[in-house]
mmCIF file of C-alpha atoms in Angstrom:
data_model
loop_
_atom_site.group_PDB
_atom_site.id
_atom_site.type_symbol
_atom_site.label_atom_id
_atom_site.label_comp_id
_atom_site.label_asym_id
_atom_site.label_seq_id
_atom_site.Cartn_x
_atom_site.Cartn_y
_atom_site.Cartn_z
ATOM 1 C CA PRO K 10 0.000 0.000 0.000
ATOM 2 C CA THR K 11 2.802 2.474 0.742
ATOM 3 C CA ARG K 12 4.270 2.093 -2.732
ATOM 4 C CA LEU K 13 0.829 2.564 -4.300
ATOM 5 C CA ARG K 14 0.269 5.710 -2.236
ATOM 6 C CA TRP K 15 3.538 7.244 -3.369
ATOM 7 C CA THR K 16 2.809 6.237 -6.938
ATOM 8 C CA ALA K 17 -0.540 8.049 -6.740
ATOM 9 C CA VAL K 18 1.118 11.141 -5.293
ATOM 10 C CA ALA K 19 3.640 11.071 -8.144
ATOM 11 C CA PHE K 20 0.833 10.791 -10.697
ATOM 12 C CA ILE K 21 -0.905 13.832 -9.184
ATOM 13 C CA GLU K 22 2.354 15.809 -9.209
ATOM 14 C CA GLN K 23 2.790 14.881 -12.880
ATOM 15 C CA LEU K 24 -0.824 15.905 -13.650
ATOM 16 C CA ARG K 25 -1.625 12.311 -14.627
ATOM 17 C CA PHE K 26 -5.015 12.351 -12.951
ATOM 18 C CA GLU K 27 -6.577 9.305 -14.630
ATOM 19 C CA GLU K 28 -3.740 7.117 -13.422
ATOM 20 C CA ALA K 29 -3.862 8.750 -9.992
ATOM 21 C CA ALA K 30 -7.608 8.087 -9.719
ATOM 22 C CA GLU K 31 -7.129 4.467 -10.767
ATOM 23 C CA THR K 32 -4.300 3.940 -8.272
ATOM 24 C CA LEU K 33 -6.137 5.671 -5.429
ATOM 25 C CA GLY K 34 -9.280 3.676 -6.213
ATOM 26 C CA ILE K 35 -7.313 0.465 -5.804
ATOM 27 C CA LEU K 36 -5.706 1.733 -2.617
ATOM 28 C CA ARG K 37 -9.101 2.623 -1.105
ATOM 29 C CA GLY K 38 -9.950 -1.083 -1.235
ATOM 30 C CA PHE K 39 -7.189 -2.051 1.176
ATOM 31 C CA PRO K 40 -8.322 -2.446 4.803
ATOM 32 C CA GLY K 41 -7.415 0.591 6.905
ATOM 33 C CA GLU K 42 -6.171 2.620 3.926
ATOM 34 C CA SER K 43 -9.271 4.718 3.239
ATOM 35 C CA THR K 44 -8.142 7.806 5.180
ATOM 36 C CA THR K 45 -9.458 11.338 4.819
ATOM 37 C CA ALA K 46 -6.270 12.424 3.024
ATOM 38 C CA LEU K 47 -6.492 9.512 0.585
ATOM 39 C CA ASN K 48 -10.186 10.183 -0.093
ATOM 40 C CA LEU K 49 -9.497 13.874 -0.694
ATOM 41 C CA ASP K 50 -6.736 13.001 -3.158
ATOM 42 C CA TYR K 51 -9.080 10.542 -4.859
ATOM 43 C CA ALA K 52 -11.864 13.136 -5.079
ATOM 44 C CA PHE K 53 -9.373 15.659 -6.458
ATOM 45 C CA ALA K 54 -8.163 13.260 -9.153
ATOM 46 C CA LEU K 55 -11.764 12.411 -10.081
ATOM 47 C CA ALA K 56 -12.680 16.110 -10.273
ATOM 48 C CA MET K 57 -9.704 16.766 -12.521
ATOM 49 C CA ILE K 58 -10.813 14.086 -15.014
ATOM 50 C CA GLY K 59 -14.363 15.413 -15.103
ATOM 51 C CA GLU K 60 -16.043 12.944 -12.757
ATOM 52 C CA ALA K 61 -17.701 15.699 -10.738
ATOM 53 C CA ALA K 62 -20.546 13.596 -9.334
ATOM 54 C CA SER K 63 -18.182 10.945 -7.976
ATOM 55 C CA ALA K 64 -15.862 13.569 -6.508
ATOM 56 C CA ALA K 65 -18.794 15.353 -4.840
ATOM 57 C CA GLU K 66 -20.099 12.065 -3.459
ATOM 58 C CA ILE K 67 -16.736 11.351 -1.838
ATOM 59 C CA LEU K 68 -16.597 14.853 -0.341
ATOM 60 C CA GLU K 69 -20.050 14.424 1.167
ATOM 61 C CA SER K 70 -19.113 11.061 2.667
ATOM 62 C CA LEU K 71 -16.152 12.429 4.613
ATOM 63 C CA PRO K 72 -16.328 13.165 8.327
ATOM 64 C CA PRO K 73 -16.024 16.851 9.303
ATOM 65 C CA LEU K 74 -12.625 18.093 8.172
ATOM 66 C CA LYS K 75 -10.331 19.335 10.912
ATOM 67 C CA LYS K 76 -7.056 20.229 9.217
ATOM 68 C CA GLU K 77 -6.714 23.501 7.306
ATOM 69 C CA GLU K 78 -5.061 21.720 4.392
ATOM 70 C CA GLU K 79 -8.007 19.320 4.109
ATOM 71 C CA LYS K 80 -10.532 22.177 4.154
ATOM 72 C CA TRP K 81 -8.548 24.009 1.477
ATOM 73 C CA GLN K 82 -8.401 20.903 -0.713
ATOM 74 C CA ALA K 83 -12.144 20.318 -0.261
ATOM 75 C CA ALA K 84 -12.828 23.909 -1.369
ATOM 76 C CA LEU K 85 -10.696 23.386 -4.486
ATOM 77 C CA ILE K 86 -12.510 20.152 -5.297
ATOM 78 C CA SER K 87 -15.915 21.795 -4.832
ATOM 79 C CA GLY K 88 -14.885 24.614 -7.154
ATOM 80 C CA LYS K 89 -13.589 22.189 -9.776
ATOM 81 C CA THR K 90 -16.908 20.324 -9.696
ATOM 82 C CA ASN K 91 -18.786 23.622 -10.207
ATOM 83 C CA ASP K 92 -20.280 23.553 -6.710
ATOM 84 C CA PHE K 93 -19.345 27.191 -6.184
ATOM 85 C CA SER K 94 -21.690 27.664 -3.247
ATOM 86 C CA GLY K 95 -20.152 24.681 -1.456
ATOM 87 C CA ALA K 96 -16.680 25.820 -2.466
ATOM 88 C CA LEU K 97 -17.263 29.280 -0.998
ATOM 89 C CA LYS K 98 -18.624 27.778 2.215
ATOM 90 C CA ARG K 99 -15.658 25.427 2.520
ATOM 91 C CA LEU K 100 -13.178 28.192 1.718
ATOM 92 C CA ARG K 101 -14.617 30.383 4.449
ATOM 93 C CA GLU K 102 -14.004 27.554 6.945
ATOM 94 C CA VAL K 103 -10.279 27.648 6.193
ATOM 95 C CA GLY K 104 -8.249 29.577 8.738
ATOM 96 C CA SER K 105 -5.666 32.249 8.089
ATOM 97 C CA SER K 106 -2.882 29.767 7.308
ATOM 98 C CA THR K 107 -3.767 29.981 3.608
ATOM 99 C CA PRO K 108 -1.819 32.570 1.599
ATOM 100 C CA ALA K 109 -4.022 35.662 1.375
ATOM 101 C CA MET K 110 -3.582 36.125 -2.369
ATOM 102 C CA ASN K 111 -4.592 32.526 -3.123
ATOM 103 C CA ARG K 112 -7.616 32.853 -0.871
ATOM 104 C CA LEU K 113 -8.647 36.178 -2.441
ATOM 105 C CA HIS K 114 -8.304 34.763 -5.936
ATOM 106 C CA LEU K 115 -10.460 31.725 -5.153
ATOM 107 C CA GLU K 116 -13.071 33.596 -3.146
ATOM 108 C CA SER K 117 -13.525 36.206 -5.870
ATOM 109 C CA TRP K 118 -13.692 33.483 -8.533
ATOM 110 C CA PHE K 119 -16.312 31.520 -6.591
ATOM 111 C CA LEU K 120 -18.384 34.679 -6.001
ATOM 112 C CA ALA K 121 -18.229 35.596 -9.686
ATOM 113 C CA ASN K 122 -19.353 32.109 -10.681
ATOM 114 C CA LEU K 123 -22.304 32.483 -8.323
ATOM 115 C CA GLY K 124 -23.337 35.638 -10.206
ATOM 116 C CA ARG K 125 -22.031 37.878 -7.425
ATOM 117 C CA THR K 126 -19.385 39.651 -9.486
ATOM 118 C CA ASP K 127 -20.002 43.050 -7.866
ATOM 119 C CA GLU K 128 -19.308 41.497 -4.466
ATOM 120 C CA ALA K 129 -16.169 39.829 -5.832
ATOM 121 C CA ILE K 130 -14.882 43.103 -7.270
ATOM 122 C CA ASP K 131 -15.592 44.925 -3.996
ATOM 123 C CA LEU K 132 -13.737 42.211 -2.099
ATOM 124 C CA ILE K 133 -10.652 42.702 -4.270
ATOM 125 C CA LEU K 134 -10.864 46.494 -4.155
ATOM 126 C CA ASP K 135 -10.996 46.350 -0.345
ATOM 127 C CA ALA K 136 -7.931 44.115 -0.396
ATOM 128 C CA ILE K 137 -6.124 46.572 -2.691
ATOM 129 C CA GLU K 138 -6.815 49.418 -0.287
ATOM 130 C CA GLU K 139 -5.515 47.395 2.673
ATOM 131 C CA GLU K 140 -2.412 46.087 0.919
ATOM 132 C CA SER K 141 0.926 47.647 1.835
ATOM 133 C CA ASP K 142 3.190 45.507 -0.380
ATOM 134 C CA ARG K 143 3.607 47.028 -3.837
ATOM 135 C CA ALA K 144 3.952 43.689 -5.671
ATOM 136 C CA ASN K 145 0.829 42.268 -4.024
ATOM 137 C CA LYS K 146 -1.066 45.466 -4.751
ATOM 138 C CA ILE K 147 -0.218 45.111 -8.441
ATOM 139 C CA ARG K 148 -1.268 41.443 -8.396
ATOM 140 C CA LYS K 149 -4.606 42.422 -6.884
ATOM 141 C CA ILE K 150 -5.118 45.180 -9.437
ATOM 142 C CA LEU K 151 -4.474 42.621 -12.193
ATOM 143 C CA LEU K 152 -6.891 40.225 -10.506
ATOM 144 C CA VAL K 153 -9.704 42.785 -10.387
ATOM 145 C CA HIS K 154 -8.975 43.714 -14.001
ATOM 146 C CA GLU K 155 -9.091 40.056 -15.079
ATOM 147 C CA LEU K 156 -12.332 39.470 -13.209
ATOM 148 C CA SER K 157 -13.964 42.584 -14.626
ATOM 149 C CA GLN K 158 -12.911 41.562 -18.165
ATOM 150 C CA LEU K 159 -14.162 37.985 -17.819
ATOM 151 C CA ASN K 160 -17.568 39.011 -16.598
ATOM 152 C CA GLY K 161 -17.993 42.219 -18.562
ATOM 153 C CA GLN K 162 -18.175 44.219 -15.351
ATOM 154 C CA SER K 163 -16.523 47.529 -14.791
ATOM 155 C CA ILE K 164 -14.862 48.736 -11.633
ATOM 156 C CA PRO K 165 -17.406 50.937 -9.856
ATOM 157 C CA ARG K 166 -16.725 54.568 -10.816
ATOM 158 C CA GLU K 167 -17.818 55.701 -7.362
ATOM 159 C CA ARG K 168 -15.022 53.647 -5.834
ATOM 160 C CA LEU K 169 -12.428 55.090 -8.175
ATOM 161 C CA GLN K 170 -13.756 58.604 -7.583
ATOM 162 C CA THR K 171 -13.513 58.083 -3.826
ATOM 163 C CA TRP K 172 -9.869 57.085 -4.203
ATOM 164 C CA VAL K 173 -9.204 60.322 -6.060
ATOM 165 C CA THR K 174 -11.195 62.724 -3.881
ATOM 166 C CA ASP K 175 -10.389 61.267 -0.468
ATOM 167 C CA GLY K 176 -6.736 60.606 -1.146
ATOM 168 C CA ASN K 177 -7.280 56.890 -0.442
ATOM 169 C CA SER K 178 -5.770 55.837 -3.729
ATOM 170 C CA PRO K 179 -3.983 52.489 -3.662
ATOM 171 C CA ASN K 180 -0.697 54.284 -4.192
ATOM 172 C CA LEU K 181 1.874 52.116 -5.934
ATOM 173 C CA GLU K 182 4.909 54.006 -4.644
#
């Protein structure tokens, strides 16, 4: 079983998800091997090969997730299976150990896919205003631009006007 587990991990790292799913499916059949981590990896591999229903079924069968990494992975799987509401809920259960930029990107993406693009844009604009690191500020500006382009939304003029008139501009200096 240990060799199979490492083989599955290698397949995932190599983006060979069909082989990973097959290997993890075999491994799940061994007594005592069907752990939460293994089931999350299996659900991830299934989601990546388009077997959304099977991946979602595995997620629903898991006991409550305790580790931050498991919650993060479950949010990614939910997003990949187009369960954006579940993905957003799972993402919001993840603590602050997740890199802020990754979290912001996913949360805004999930919101946009739920038809809440204005909320997603506001979330990013708030993050831009709070950001002190120039490189991260630029990344967030690119993120809001990408999101607005994908969904045909524009950045609220009132927000931009407020930056100009109140001196709260996300200064890039």
